[in-house]
């Protein structure tokens, strides 16, 4: 696992950790079942506070990307299908909302494209 923290980045270090681990898990670079370093171990290797890494791990666990197995460690979870299910549920909620608002399909898609562009360019 390779992580790089950019101090001059506008994203907080914990968010950089979260995003990089999430992307590596989604891309298969970190396979399901891969054991992640301990919070302290990763913090030491990145030169960060343990609380920063712990915050990233908590966010990743909440997202279903990783799972903690007590004293056995923290592992990459089978998150692909869970993440896709959550995205589909969020999309369904969005569809219901824009229909209630009276937006056309084209306007709803344009709003999503704008949001995705803004979110992924940040």
PDB file of C-alpha atoms in Angstrom:
ATOM      1  CA  UNK A   1       0.000   0.000   0.000  1.00  0.00           C
ATOM      2  CA  UNK A   2       1.370   3.359  -1.017  1.00  0.00           C
ATOM      3  CA  UNK A   3       0.018   6.591   0.401  1.00  0.00           C
ATOM      4  CA  UNK A   4       1.268  10.113  -0.162  1.00  0.00           C
ATOM      5  CA  UNK A   5       0.197  13.035   1.982  1.00  0.00           C
ATOM      6  CA  UNK A   6       0.535  16.451   0.373  1.00  0.00           C
ATOM      7  CA  UNK A   7       0.754  19.137   3.038  1.00  0.00           C
ATOM      8  CA  UNK A   8      -0.022  21.890   0.506  1.00  0.00           C
ATOM      9  CA  UNK A   9      -3.206  20.085  -0.602  1.00  0.00           C
ATOM     10  CA  UNK A  10      -6.485  21.740   0.360  1.00  0.00           C
ATOM     11  CA  UNK A  11      -7.800  18.377   1.604  1.00  0.00           C
ATOM     12  CA  UNK A  12      -7.052  17.508   5.220  1.00  0.00           C
ATOM     13  CA  UNK A  13      -4.526  14.680   5.757  1.00  0.00           C
ATOM     14  CA  UNK A  14      -7.195  12.306   7.118  1.00  0.00           C
ATOM     15  CA  UNK A  15      -9.291  12.943   3.983  1.00  0.00           C
ATOM     16  CA  UNK A  16      -6.272  12.246   1.763  1.00  0.00           C
ATOM     17  CA  UNK A  17      -5.744   8.929   3.576  1.00  0.00           C
ATOM     18  CA  UNK A  18      -9.433   8.059   3.296  1.00  0.00           C
ATOM     19  CA  UNK A  19      -9.598   8.909  -0.396  1.00  0.00           C
ATOM     20  CA  UNK A  20      -6.398   7.047  -1.312  1.00  0.00           C
ATOM     21  CA  UNK A  21      -7.273   3.865   0.578  1.00  0.00           C
ATOM     22  CA  UNK A  22     -10.808   3.958  -0.796  1.00  0.00           C
ATOM     23  CA  UNK A  23      -9.554   4.373  -4.376  1.00  0.00           C
ATOM     24  CA  UNK A  24      -6.919   1.653  -3.995  1.00  0.00           C
ATOM     25  CA  UNK A  25      -9.537  -0.735  -2.589  1.00  0.00           C
ATOM     26  CA  UNK A  26     -11.992   0.092  -5.383  1.00  0.00           C
ATOM     27  CA  UNK A  27      -9.301  -0.370  -8.041  1.00  0.00           C
ATOM     28  CA  UNK A  28      -8.219  -3.715  -6.580  1.00  0.00           C
ATOM     29  CA  UNK A  29      -4.734  -2.471  -5.680  1.00  0.00           C
ATOM     30  CA  UNK A  30      -5.725  -3.378  -2.123  1.00  0.00           C
ATOM     31  CA  UNK A  31      -7.581  -6.679  -2.486  1.00  0.00           C
ATOM     32  CA  UNK A  32     -10.430  -7.774  -0.257  1.00  0.00           C
ATOM     33  CA  UNK A  33      -8.944  -9.182   2.934  1.00  0.00           C
ATOM     34  CA  UNK A  34      -5.742  -7.119   2.718  1.00  0.00           C
ATOM     35  CA  UNK A  35      -4.566  -6.314   6.232  1.00  0.00           C
ATOM     36  CA  UNK A  36      -3.977  -2.600   6.713  1.00  0.00           C
ATOM     37  CA  UNK A  37      -1.223  -1.261   8.946  1.00  0.00           C
ATOM     38  CA  UNK A  38      -2.130  -0.433  12.523  1.00  0.00           C
ATOM     39  CA  UNK A  39      -3.197   3.127  13.210  1.00  0.00           C
ATOM     40  CA  UNK A  40       0.080   3.826  14.990  1.00  0.00           C
ATOM     41  CA  UNK A  41       2.145   2.088  12.338  1.00  0.00           C
ATOM     42  CA  UNK A  42       0.606   4.057   9.487  1.00  0.00           C
ATOM     43  CA  UNK A  43       0.784   7.304  11.459  1.00  0.00           C
ATOM     44  CA  UNK A  44       4.485   6.738  12.117  1.00  0.00           C
ATOM     45  CA  UNK A  45       5.243   5.911   8.481  1.00  0.00           C
ATOM     46  CA  UNK A  46       3.395   9.014   7.251  1.00  0.00           C
ATOM     47  CA  UNK A  47       4.662  11.324   9.982  1.00  0.00           C
ATOM     48  CA  UNK A  48       1.139  12.079  11.186  1.00  0.00           C
ATOM     49  CA  UNK A  49      -0.669  11.952  14.510  1.00  0.00           C
ATOM     50  CA  UNK A  50      -2.350   8.651  15.327  1.00  0.00           C
ATOM     51  CA  UNK A  51      -5.673  10.486  15.732  1.00  0.00           C
ATOM     52  CA  UNK A  52      -5.476  11.605  12.087  1.00  0.00           C
ATOM     53  CA  UNK A  53      -5.143   8.027  10.848  1.00  0.00           C
ATOM     54  CA  UNK A  54      -7.792   6.817  13.311  1.00  0.00           C
ATOM     55  CA  UNK A  55     -10.222   9.420  11.923  1.00  0.00           C
ATOM     56  CA  UNK A  56      -9.555   8.193   8.372  1.00  0.00           C
ATOM     57  CA  UNK A  57     -10.039   4.565   9.417  1.00  0.00           C
ATOM     58  CA  UNK A  58     -13.338   5.421  11.152  1.00  0.00           C
ATOM     59  CA  UNK A  59     -14.581   7.158   7.999  1.00  0.00           C
ATOM     60  CA  UNK A  60     -13.511   4.216   5.834  1.00  0.00           C
ATOM     61  CA  UNK A  61     -15.244   1.789   8.167  1.00  0.00           C
ATOM     62  CA  UNK A  62     -18.417   3.900   8.081  1.00  0.00           C
ATOM     63  CA  UNK A  63     -18.220   3.803   4.263  1.00  0.00           C
ATOM     64  CA  UNK A  64     -17.883   0.009   4.328  1.00  0.00           C
ATOM     65  CA  UNK A  65     -14.451   0.073   2.698  1.00  0.00           C
ATOM     66  CA  UNK A  66     -12.633  -1.484   5.645  1.00  0.00           C
ATOM     67  CA  UNK A  67     -13.602  -3.572   8.638  1.00  0.00           C
ATOM     68  CA  UNK A  68     -11.964  -3.850  12.017  1.00  0.00           C
ATOM     69  CA  UNK A  69     -11.761  -7.313  13.528  1.00  0.00           C
ATOM     70  CA  UNK A  70     -10.804  -6.373  17.054  1.00  0.00           C
ATOM     71  CA  UNK A  71      -7.296  -7.429  17.988  1.00  0.00           C
ATOM     72  CA  UNK A  72      -6.906  -9.240  14.660  1.00  0.00           C
ATOM     73  CA  UNK A  73      -6.517  -5.969  12.793  1.00  0.00           C
ATOM     74  CA  UNK A  74      -8.151  -3.881  10.107  1.00  0.00           C
ATOM     75  CA  UNK A  75      -8.854  -5.317   6.662  1.00  0.00           C
ATOM     76  CA  UNK A  76     -10.170  -4.229   3.288  1.00  0.00           C
ATOM     77  CA  UNK A  77     -13.826  -5.252   3.170  1.00  0.00           C
ATOM     78  CA  UNK A  78     -15.804  -6.567   0.238  1.00  0.00           C
ATOM     79  CA  UNK A  79     -16.985  -3.000  -0.340  1.00  0.00           C
ATOM     80  CA  UNK A  80     -17.528  -2.947  -4.071  1.00  0.00           C
ATOM     81  CA  UNK A  81     -21.048  -4.315  -4.012  1.00  0.00           C
ATOM     82  CA  UNK A  82     -21.921  -2.503  -0.768  1.00  0.00           C
ATOM     83  CA  UNK A  83     -20.683   0.799  -2.197  1.00  0.00           C
ATOM     84  CA  UNK A  84     -22.632   0.219  -5.396  1.00  0.00           C
ATOM     85  CA  UNK A  85     -25.803  -0.589  -3.424  1.00  0.00           C
ATOM     86  CA  UNK A  86     -25.417   2.565  -1.359  1.00  0.00           C
ATOM     87  CA  UNK A  87     -24.839   4.656  -4.488  1.00  0.00           C
ATOM     88  CA  UNK A  88     -27.932   3.123  -6.117  1.00  0.00           C
ATOM     89  CA  UNK A  89     -30.014   3.901  -3.027  1.00  0.00           C
ATOM     90  CA  UNK A  90     -28.758   7.494  -3.004  1.00  0.00           C
ATOM     91  CA  UNK A  91     -29.557   7.784  -6.720  1.00  0.00           C
ATOM     92  CA  UNK A  92     -33.089   6.535  -6.099  1.00  0.00           C
ATOM     93  CA  UNK A  93     -33.618   9.128  -3.367  1.00  0.00           C
ATOM     94  CA  UNK A  94     -32.320  11.784  -5.771  1.00  0.00           C
ATOM     95  CA  UNK A  95     -34.700  10.672  -8.521  1.00  0.00           C
ATOM     96  CA  UNK A  96     -37.663  10.813  -6.169  1.00  0.00           C
ATOM     97  CA  UNK A  97     -36.654  14.298  -5.023  1.00  0.00           C
ATOM     98  CA  UNK A  98     -36.134  15.823  -8.484  1.00  0.00           C
ATOM     99  CA  UNK A  99     -39.430  14.357  -9.687  1.00  0.00           C
ATOM    100  CA  UNK A 100     -41.226  15.984  -6.737  1.00  0.00           C
ATOM    101  CA  UNK A 101     -39.492  19.239  -7.656  1.00  0.00           C
ATOM    102  CA  UNK A 102     -40.750  18.880 -11.227  1.00  0.00           C
ATOM    103  CA  UNK A 103     -37.344  18.757 -12.918  1.00  0.00           C
ATOM    104  CA  UNK A 104     -37.042  17.103 -16.292  1.00  0.00           C
ATOM    105  CA  UNK A 105     -34.728  14.130 -16.752  1.00  0.00           C
ATOM    106  CA  UNK A 106     -32.343  16.346 -18.738  1.00  0.00           C
ATOM    107  CA  UNK A 107     -32.229  18.955 -15.954  1.00  0.00           C
ATOM    108  CA  UNK A 108     -31.720  16.269 -13.297  1.00  0.00           C
ATOM    109  CA  UNK A 109     -28.842  14.741 -15.286  1.00  0.00           C
ATOM    110  CA  UNK A 110     -27.271  18.167 -15.816  1.00  0.00           C
ATOM    111  CA  UNK A 111     -27.367  18.790 -12.068  1.00  0.00           C
ATOM    112  CA  UNK A 112     -25.675  15.443 -11.414  1.00  0.00           C
ATOM    113  CA  UNK A 113     -22.994  16.103 -14.024  1.00  0.00           C
ATOM    114  CA  UNK A 114     -22.260  19.511 -12.490  1.00  0.00           C
ATOM    115  CA  UNK A 115     -22.057  18.015  -8.989  1.00  0.00           C
ATOM    116  CA  UNK A 116     -19.781  15.193 -10.147  1.00  0.00           C
ATOM    117  CA  UNK A 117     -17.495  17.590 -11.987  1.00  0.00           C
ATOM    118  CA  UNK A 118     -17.267  19.817  -8.925  1.00  0.00           C
ATOM    119  CA  UNK A 119     -16.724  16.874  -6.583  1.00  0.00           C
ATOM    120  CA  UNK A 120     -14.074  15.094  -8.609  1.00  0.00           C
ATOM    121  CA  UNK A 121     -12.142  18.210  -9.603  1.00  0.00           C
ATOM    122  CA  UNK A 122     -11.751  19.309  -5.986  1.00  0.00           C
TER     123      UNK A 122
END
